[in-house]
Amino acid sequence: MPPRRLINTTTYELYKNGDAEVKASPHYAILSHRWGKAEVTFQMLTNPQWRESNLGAEPMKKIREACKKARDRDTPIEWLWCDTCCIDKNNSEELRSSIDSMFEWYRKATVCYGYLTDVDWDPSRQQMSKSVDRPNQESVWFERGWTLQELLAPRYMEFFDRNWTFMGTRDGLSDKLQSVTGIAKKYLTGAANFKQASVATRMGWMAGRTTTEIEDIAYSMLGLLDISMPIYYGEGVKAFMRLQRTLIESSWDESLFAWTTPANGLTCYRRDNKTPVWAPNSWGLLAPSPDCFSRYRDLVVLPDLCVPRLSGSYKWVQRAIQFAMPMKSGTEVTNFFGRARKEVTLPLNCWRQHDDGKSWNVNVKLRKNGHVYSRIDCDDVVEKRGSKPSTNSVMGVDQVVTRPLTVAQPDEIDLELLPMQDTQH
């Protein structure tokens, strides 16, 4: 099913996906861009008088050029989707539905046009990413949260500079894109499905990106993580915590818990060139921002090393995560007198592959606080070479012996109360 509304690439009128004209030729192009100060809205484009008198105006230029690219293809495309004017953002239900569907809309487009408004293409230097507005920095397109899914979702993508000069396809520019985004070339070219990347890896791709609305850091990742959840604007950073709780319910990828405090602060939440600083002595198992995954975006989940856990081995319970701790003997969690150890190391079913080809198992440290545990040493994880979560051998068969641990999850952070530092570029 095409998006709810599409722009006719010849008349610039909006049509609904149920209209006979769209049904007769449902193929469409889609635009990936950074919003500017003057954008064409749904209300503008649906007003015939405004459309007629502003067709040649600057706000329409982006849409005109994208429509022309679509019309001029060897097989012309009659329709274009653009997020600024194809969604009635005054309709909250439609906005929520569009956010939930957006990944699939980009996925099903015939072509996606990546428009970088601050780049001048230099064929001799292959400079497709440097911003002309910010010396020695990449285009702002690479810093936006929504453009991450717009880069990965489409089956085919073409890039254009500020003058709509063709720079190349995503496949052809994959080496440069890999360098700028940290996304492995195999995922950019489609040689591998990016959804096979670990949760920590996909979270790491979002690190450093930002969105106008804080909640969109989470909502822009729904398609990338293949999950769905209700959309609530006004909840702030709680949205990212809800995203992770939703993952707990739908995924057994334990790299979700393999994160560290970011050295440069919570850059996803930066505002006015100021970044919140977050460095707790202890915390829970869920991170407050994708920035916490920037150091470990290379984690993998290796099926041949994973220790099968019983269903429900970890779950969300009353502001905490109850985890089935694997162990070889009771002494890993309790001492010889049967009393709970003050500190334990929790092994996760995820690994970091080093240059020598060896896989190191990732662990996090926990400290007992009353009847529950907290994560400590959040600035690092423990890597154990060639190890795997503990099992007991019963008649030659590895079996998992577990002890329940409850790891408390603190209240969501309040960005207003965190110290701020100048944003580092």
Coordinates of C-alpha atoms in Angstrom, one line a residue:
M1 CA 0.0 0.0 0.0
P2 CA 1.5 3.4 -1.0
P3 CA 1.5 6.3 1.5
R4 CA -1.8 7.9 2.4
R5 CA -1.2 10.9 0.1
L6 CA 1.1 11.4 -2.9
I7 CA 2.1 14.5 -5.0
N8 CA 1.4 14.3 -8.7
T9 CA 4.8 15.0 -10.3
T10 CA 3.3 17.0 -13.1
T11 CA 0.5 19.0 -11.5
Y12 CA 1.8 19.1 -7.9
E13 CA -1.6 18.2 -6.6
L14 CA -2.2 15.9 -3.7
Y15 CA -4.0 12.6 -4.3
K16 CA -5.1 9.9 -1.9
N17 CA -3.8 6.3 -2.2
G18 CA -7.3 5.1 -2.9
D19 CA -7.8 7.4 -5.9
A20 CA -8.1 5.7 -9.3
E21 CA -5.1 7.6 -10.7
V22 CA -2.8 6.3 -8.0
K23 CA -4.2 2.7 -8.2
A24 CA -3.5 2.8 -12.0
S25 CA 0.2 3.6 -11.4
P26 CA 1.1 3.0 -7.8
H27 CA 4.9 3.4 -8.1
Y28 CA 6.3 6.5 -6.3
A29 CA 9.5 8.3 -5.5
I30 CA 10.3 9.5 -2.0
L31 CA 12.4 12.4 -0.7
S32 CA 14.9 12.3 2.1
H33 CA 16.0 15.8 3.2
R34 CA 16.6 18.1 6.1
W35 CA 13.8 20.5 7.0
G36 CA 14.5 24.1 6.4
K37 CA 13.0 27.3 7.8
A38 CA 10.4 27.6 5.0
E39 CA 8.8 24.3 4.0
V40 CA 5.6 23.6 2.1
T41 CA 2.9 22.2 4.4
F42 CA -0.1 20.1 3.8
Q43 CA -2.4 23.1 4.2
M44 CA -0.4 25.1 1.6
L45 CA -0.3 22.4 -1.0
T46 CA -4.1 21.6 -0.7
N47 CA -4.9 25.3 -1.3
P48 CA -5.3 25.8 -5.1
Q49 CA -4.7 29.5 -4.9
W50 CA -1.5 29.1 -2.9
R51 CA -0.2 26.4 -5.1
E52 CA -0.9 28.4 -8.3
S53 CA 0.7 31.6 -7.0
N54 CA 3.7 30.0 -5.3
L55 CA 4.6 27.3 -7.9
G56 CA 7.8 29.2 -8.7
A57 CA 8.6 30.3 -5.2
E58 CA 11.6 29.2 -3.2
P59 CA 9.7 26.9 -0.8
M60 CA 8.4 24.9 -3.7
K61 CA 11.9 24.4 -5.3
K62 CA 12.7 21.3 -3.4
I63 CA 9.4 19.6 -4.5
R64 CA 9.7 20.9 -8.1
E65 CA 13.2 19.5 -8.5
A66 CA 12.3 16.1 -6.9
C67 CA 9.2 15.9 -9.1
K68 CA 11.3 16.7 -12.2
K69 CA 13.8 13.9 -11.3
A70 CA 11.0 11.5 -11.0
R71 CA 9.4 12.5 -14.3
D72 CA 12.7 12.4 -16.2
R73 CA 13.5 8.8 -15.4
D74 CA 13.7 6.3 -18.2
T75 CA 10.4 5.0 -16.8
P76 CA 8.7 8.2 -15.5
I77 CA 7.3 8.1 -12.0
E78 CA 4.0 9.9 -11.6
W79 CA 4.1 10.3 -7.8
L80 CA 6.3 11.7 -5.1
W81 CA 6.0 11.6 -1.3
C82 CA 7.5 14.3 0.9
D83 CA 7.0 14.4 4.7
T84 CA 6.6 18.1 4.9
C85 CA 3.4 18.3 2.9
C86 CA 2.0 14.8 2.5
I87 CA 1.0 14.5 6.2
D88 CA -1.6 16.6 7.9
K89 CA 0.3 17.3 11.1
N90 CA -2.7 19.0 12.6
N91 CA -4.3 15.6 12.7
S92 CA -2.6 13.8 15.6
E93 CA -4.0 10.4 14.7
E94 CA -2.7 10.7 11.2
L95 CA 0.7 11.9 12.4
R96 CA 1.0 8.9 14.7
S97 CA -0.1 6.5 12.0
S98 CA 2.4 8.0 9.5
I99 CA 5.3 7.7 11.9
D100 CA 4.5 4.0 12.4
S101 CA 4.3 3.4 8.6
M102 CA 7.2 5.6 7.5
F103 CA 9.8 2.9 7.4
E104 CA 7.7 0.8 5.1
W105 CA 6.9 3.8 2.8
Y106 CA 10.6 4.4 2.3
R107 CA 11.2 0.7 1.8
K108 CA 8.5 0.3 -0.9
A109 CA 9.5 3.4 -2.9
T110 CA 10.8 2.9 -6.4
V111 CA 13.6 5.4 -5.6
C112 CA 14.6 7.6 -2.7
Y113 CA 16.2 10.9 -3.4
G114 CA 18.7 12.0 -0.8
Y115 CA 18.9 15.8 -1.0
L116 CA 21.9 17.4 0.8
T117 CA 21.1 21.1 1.0
D118 CA 24.6 22.1 2.3
V119 CA 26.8 20.2 -0.1
D120 CA 28.5 21.2 -3.4
W121 CA 29.5 18.2 -5.3
D122 CA 33.1 18.1 -6.4
P123 CA 33.6 15.1 -8.8
S124 CA 37.3 15.5 -8.8
R125 CA 37.5 15.2 -5.0
Q126 CA 34.4 13.0 -4.5
Q127 CA 33.3 15.4 -1.8
M128 CA 29.7 14.3 -1.3
S129 CA 29.5 14.8 2.5
K130 CA 31.4 18.0 3.6
S131 CA 29.1 20.9 4.5
V132 CA 29.8 24.2 2.7
D133 CA 28.1 26.0 5.7
R134 CA 30.3 24.4 8.4
P135 CA 33.9 24.0 7.4
N136 CA 35.5 20.6 8.0
Q137 CA 32.2 19.1 9.1
E138 CA 29.9 16.7 7.4
S139 CA 26.5 17.6 6.0
V140 CA 23.8 18.2 8.6
W141 CA 21.8 15.4 6.8
F142 CA 24.1 12.9 8.5
E143 CA 23.3 14.3 11.9
R144 CA 19.5 14.0 11.8
G145 CA 17.8 11.1 13.5
W146 CA 15.1 10.5 10.8
T147 CA 17.6 10.3 8.0
L148 CA 19.1 7.1 9.5
Q149 CA 16.1 5.0 8.5
E150 CA 15.8 7.0 5.3
L151 CA 19.3 5.9 4.4
L152 CA 18.8 2.2 5.2
A153 CA 15.1 1.5 4.4
P154 CA 15.0 2.2 0.6
R155 CA 15.9 -0.5 -1.9
Y156 CA 17.4 2.0 -4.2
M157 CA 18.7 5.5 -3.4
E158 CA 20.3 8.4 -5.3
F159 CA 22.1 11.4 -3.8
F160 CA 22.0 15.0 -5.0
D161 CA 23.8 18.2 -3.8
R162 CA 22.3 21.6 -3.1
N163 CA 22.0 22.4 -6.8
W164 CA 20.4 19.0 -7.5
T165 CA 23.5 17.7 -9.2
F166 CA 23.6 13.9 -9.2
M167 CA 26.4 12.7 -6.9
G168 CA 25.9 8.9 -7.1
T169 CA 23.8 6.0 -5.8
R170 CA 24.0 4.6 -2.3
D171 CA 25.8 1.5 -3.6
G172 CA 28.3 3.6 -5.6
L173 CA 29.0 5.9 -2.6
S174 CA 29.0 3.1 0.0
D175 CA 32.6 3.5 0.9
K176 CA 32.2 7.2 1.8
L177 CA 28.9 6.6 3.5
Q178 CA 30.5 3.8 5.6
S179 CA 33.2 6.2 6.7
V180 CA 30.8 9.0 7.6
T181 CA 28.0 6.9 9.3
G182 CA 29.9 4.0 10.8
I183 CA 27.5 1.6 9.0
A184 CA 29.2 -1.4 7.5
K185 CA 29.3 -1.3 3.7
K186 CA 27.5 -4.7 3.5
Y187 CA 24.4 -3.2 5.1
L188 CA 24.5 -0.1 2.8
T189 CA 24.7 -2.2 -0.4
G190 CA 22.2 -4.8 0.7
A191 CA 24.8 -7.6 0.7
A192 CA 23.5 -8.2 4.2
N193 CA 20.2 -7.3 5.8
F194 CA 20.9 -4.6 8.4
K195 CA 18.3 -6.1 10.7
Q196 CA 20.7 -8.9 11.2
A197 CA 23.0 -6.4 13.0
S198 CA 22.8 -6.6 16.8
V199 CA 20.6 -4.2 18.7
A200 CA 23.7 -2.5 20.1
T201 CA 25.1 -2.0 16.6
R202 CA 21.8 -0.4 15.3
M203 CA 21.6 1.8 18.5
G204 CA 25.2 2.8 17.8
W205 CA 24.3 4.1 14.4
M206 CA 21.9 6.6 16.0
A207 CA 24.6 7.9 18.4
G208 CA 25.3 11.6 17.9
R209 CA 22.2 12.2 15.7
T210 CA 19.5 14.6 16.9
T211 CA 15.8 15.4 16.3
T212 CA 13.7 18.4 16.8
E213 CA 11.5 16.6 19.2
I214 CA 13.3 14.6 21.9
E215 CA 10.8 11.7 21.5
D216 CA 11.7 11.3 17.9
I217 CA 15.1 9.8 18.8
A218 CA 13.0 6.7 19.8
Y219 CA 10.3 6.9 17.2
S220 CA 12.7 7.3 14.3
M221 CA 14.2 3.9 15.3
L222 CA 10.9 1.8 15.3
G223 CA 11.4 0.5 11.7
L224 CA 15.1 -0.1 12.2
L225 CA 14.4 -2.2 15.2
D226 CA 11.3 -3.8 13.7
I227 CA 9.0 -2.9 16.5
S228 CA 5.9 -0.9 17.1
M229 CA 4.7 1.1 20.1
P230 CA 2.3 4.0 20.8
I231 CA 3.4 7.5 20.0
Y232 CA 3.2 10.1 22.8
Y233 CA 4.7 13.5 22.3
G234 CA 5.5 15.3 25.5
E235 CA 7.1 12.4 27.3
G236 CA 10.6 13.4 26.5
V237 CA 13.4 10.9 27.2
K238 CA 10.8 8.4 28.5
A239 CA 10.2 7.5 24.9
F240 CA 13.6 5.9 24.6
M241 CA 13.1 4.0 27.8
R242 CA 9.8 2.7 26.5
L243 CA 11.5 1.7 23.2
Q244 CA 13.9 -0.5 25.2
R245 CA 11.1 -2.1 27.3
T246 CA 9.3 -2.9 24.1
L247 CA 12.5 -4.6 22.8
I248 CA 12.6 -6.7 26.0
E249 CA 9.2 -8.0 25.1
S250 CA 9.9 -8.8 21.5
S251 CA 13.7 -9.7 21.3
W252 CA 16.2 -11.9 23.0
D253 CA 19.2 -9.8 21.8
E254 CA 21.1 -9.2 25.0
S255 CA 23.4 -6.6 23.4
L256 CA 20.7 -4.2 24.5
F257 CA 22.4 -4.2 27.9
A258 CA 25.9 -3.7 26.6
W259 CA 26.5 0.0 26.8
T260 CA 28.7 2.5 28.5
T261 CA 28.4 6.2 29.6
P262 CA 29.3 8.3 26.5
A263 CA 32.5 10.4 26.8
N264 CA 31.0 13.3 24.9
G265 CA 27.7 13.4 26.8
L266 CA 24.1 12.7 25.6
T267 CA 24.6 14.3 22.2
C268 CA 21.3 13.0 20.9
Y269 CA 19.7 15.5 23.3
R270 CA 21.9 18.5 22.6
R271 CA 20.2 21.9 22.2
D272 CA 21.6 25.3 21.3
N273 CA 25.1 23.8 20.9
K274 CA 25.0 22.5 24.5
T275 CA 25.1 18.8 25.4
P276 CA 23.9 17.2 28.7
V277 CA 26.6 15.4 30.7
W278 CA 25.6 12.1 32.2
A279 CA 28.0 10.0 34.3
P280 CA 26.3 8.1 37.0
N281 CA 28.2 5.9 39.6
S282 CA 25.5 3.3 39.2
W283 CA 22.4 2.8 37.0
G284 CA 20.1 0.1 35.7
L285 CA 20.4 -2.2 32.6
L286 CA 18.7 0.3 30.2
A287 CA 20.6 3.3 28.8
P288 CA 19.0 6.8 28.5
S289 CA 20.2 7.5 25.0
P290 CA 21.6 5.8 21.9
D291 CA 24.8 7.7 22.5
C292 CA 25.6 5.1 25.2
F293 CA 26.1 2.5 22.4
S294 CA 28.7 4.5 20.4
R295 CA 31.7 2.5 21.7
Y296 CA 30.2 -0.9 21.2
R297 CA 28.5 -0.7 17.8
D298 CA 30.6 -3.7 16.7
L299 CA 29.0 -6.2 19.0
V300 CA 27.6 -9.4 17.5
V301 CA 25.3 -12.2 18.6
L302 CA 26.8 -15.5 17.6
P303 CA 24.3 -18.4 17.5
D304 CA 26.9 -21.1 17.9
L305 CA 28.2 -19.5 21.1
C306 CA 24.8 -18.4 22.6
V307 CA 23.7 -20.3 25.6
P308 CA 20.0 -21.1 25.3
R309 CA 18.1 -19.5 28.1
L310 CA 14.7 -20.5 29.4
S311 CA 11.7 -18.5 28.1
G312 CA 11.4 -15.4 30.2
S313 CA 15.0 -15.4 31.2
Y314 CA 14.7 -11.6 31.5
K315 CA 11.6 -9.5 31.8
W316 CA 10.4 -6.0 32.9
V317 CA 8.9 -6.1 36.3
Q318 CA 7.9 -3.0 38.4
R319 CA 10.6 -0.6 37.4
A320 CA 13.2 -3.3 37.3
I321 CA 14.6 -6.1 35.0
Q322 CA 14.4 -9.6 36.4
F323 CA 17.2 -11.5 34.9
A324 CA 18.0 -15.3 35.1
M325 CA 21.6 -15.2 36.0
P326 CA 23.5 -18.2 34.5
M327 CA 26.1 -19.8 36.7
K328 CA 28.2 -22.9 37.1
S329 CA 27.7 -23.1 40.8
G330 CA 25.9 -21.3 43.5
T331 CA 29.1 -19.6 44.6
E332 CA 28.9 -17.2 41.6
V333 CA 26.0 -15.4 43.2
T334 CA 26.3 -16.5 46.8
N335 CA 29.3 -17.2 49.0
F336 CA 30.1 -20.5 50.7
F337 CA 27.8 -19.5 53.6
G338 CA 24.8 -19.1 51.2
R339 CA 24.8 -15.3 51.5
A340 CA 24.3 -13.1 48.5
R341 CA 27.6 -11.7 47.1
K342 CA 27.9 -8.0 47.2
E343 CA 29.1 -7.8 43.5
V344 CA 28.5 -10.2 40.6
T345 CA 29.3 -10.2 36.9
L346 CA 26.4 -10.7 34.5
P347 CA 27.5 -12.5 31.3
L348 CA 25.5 -11.5 28.2
N349 CA 24.8 -13.5 25.0
C350 CA 26.8 -11.1 22.9
W351 CA 30.4 -10.8 21.8
R352 CA 33.0 -8.4 20.5
Q353 CA 35.2 -9.8 17.7
H354 CA 38.8 -8.6 17.9
D355 CA 41.4 -8.3 15.1
D356 CA 42.9 -11.7 16.0
G357 CA 39.6 -13.4 15.1
K358 CA 38.7 -14.2 18.6
S359 CA 35.3 -13.5 20.1
W360 CA 35.2 -11.9 23.6
N361 CA 32.1 -12.4 25.7
V362 CA 30.6 -9.2 27.1
N363 CA 29.8 -8.9 30.8
V364 CA 28.5 -6.1 33.0
K365 CA 29.1 -5.6 36.7
L366 CA 26.3 -5.5 39.3
R367 CA 26.2 -4.5 42.9
K368 CA 23.6 -5.6 45.5
N369 CA 21.7 -2.8 47.1
G370 CA 19.1 -4.2 49.5
H371 CA 17.0 -6.8 47.7
V372 CA 17.9 -5.6 44.2
Y373 CA 21.1 -5.0 42.2
S374 CA 22.3 -2.0 40.3
R375 CA 24.8 -1.8 37.4
I376 CA 28.1 -0.3 38.4
D377 CA 31.2 0.8 36.5
C378 CA 28.9 2.1 33.8
D379 CA 31.9 3.6 31.9
D380 CA 33.0 0.2 30.8
V381 CA 32.0 -3.5 30.2
V382 CA 34.0 -6.6 31.1
E383 CA 35.2 -8.6 28.1
K384 CA 36.2 -12.2 28.6
R385 CA 38.2 -13.8 25.8
G386 CA 36.6 -16.9 24.3
S387 CA 34.2 -17.3 27.1
K388 CA 30.5 -18.0 27.0
P389 CA 27.7 -17.7 29.6
S390 CA 28.0 -20.5 32.2
T391 CA 26.5 -23.9 31.9
N392 CA 26.6 -27.2 33.8
S393 CA 27.3 -30.4 32.0
V394 CA 24.7 -33.1 32.9
M395 CA 25.5 -36.4 31.2
G396 CA 27.5 -34.6 28.6
V397 CA 24.7 -32.1 27.8
D398 CA 25.2 -28.4 28.6
Q399 CA 22.3 -27.1 30.7
V400 CA 21.8 -23.6 32.0
V401 CA 21.6 -23.3 35.8
T402 CA 20.2 -19.9 36.7
R403 CA 19.5 -17.8 39.8
P404 CA 17.1 -14.9 39.5
L405 CA 18.5 -11.4 39.9
T406 CA 16.5 -8.2 40.0
V407 CA 18.2 -5.1 38.6
A408 CA 16.5 -1.9 39.5
Q409 CA 15.9 0.7 36.8
P410 CA 16.1 4.3 38.1
D411 CA 13.6 6.9 37.1
E412 CA 14.2 8.5 33.7
I413 CA 16.8 11.3 33.7
D414 CA 15.7 14.9 33.8
L415 CA 17.7 16.7 31.2
E416 CA 17.0 20.1 32.9
L417 CA 18.9 18.9 36.0
L418 CA 22.0 17.6 34.1
P419 CA 25.1 19.8 33.8
M420 CA 25.8 21.0 30.2
Q421 CA 28.9 21.2 28.1
D422 CA 29.7 22.7 24.7
T423 CA 28.9 20.3 22.0
Q424 CA 32.0 18.7 20.5
H425 CA 32.1 18.3 16.7

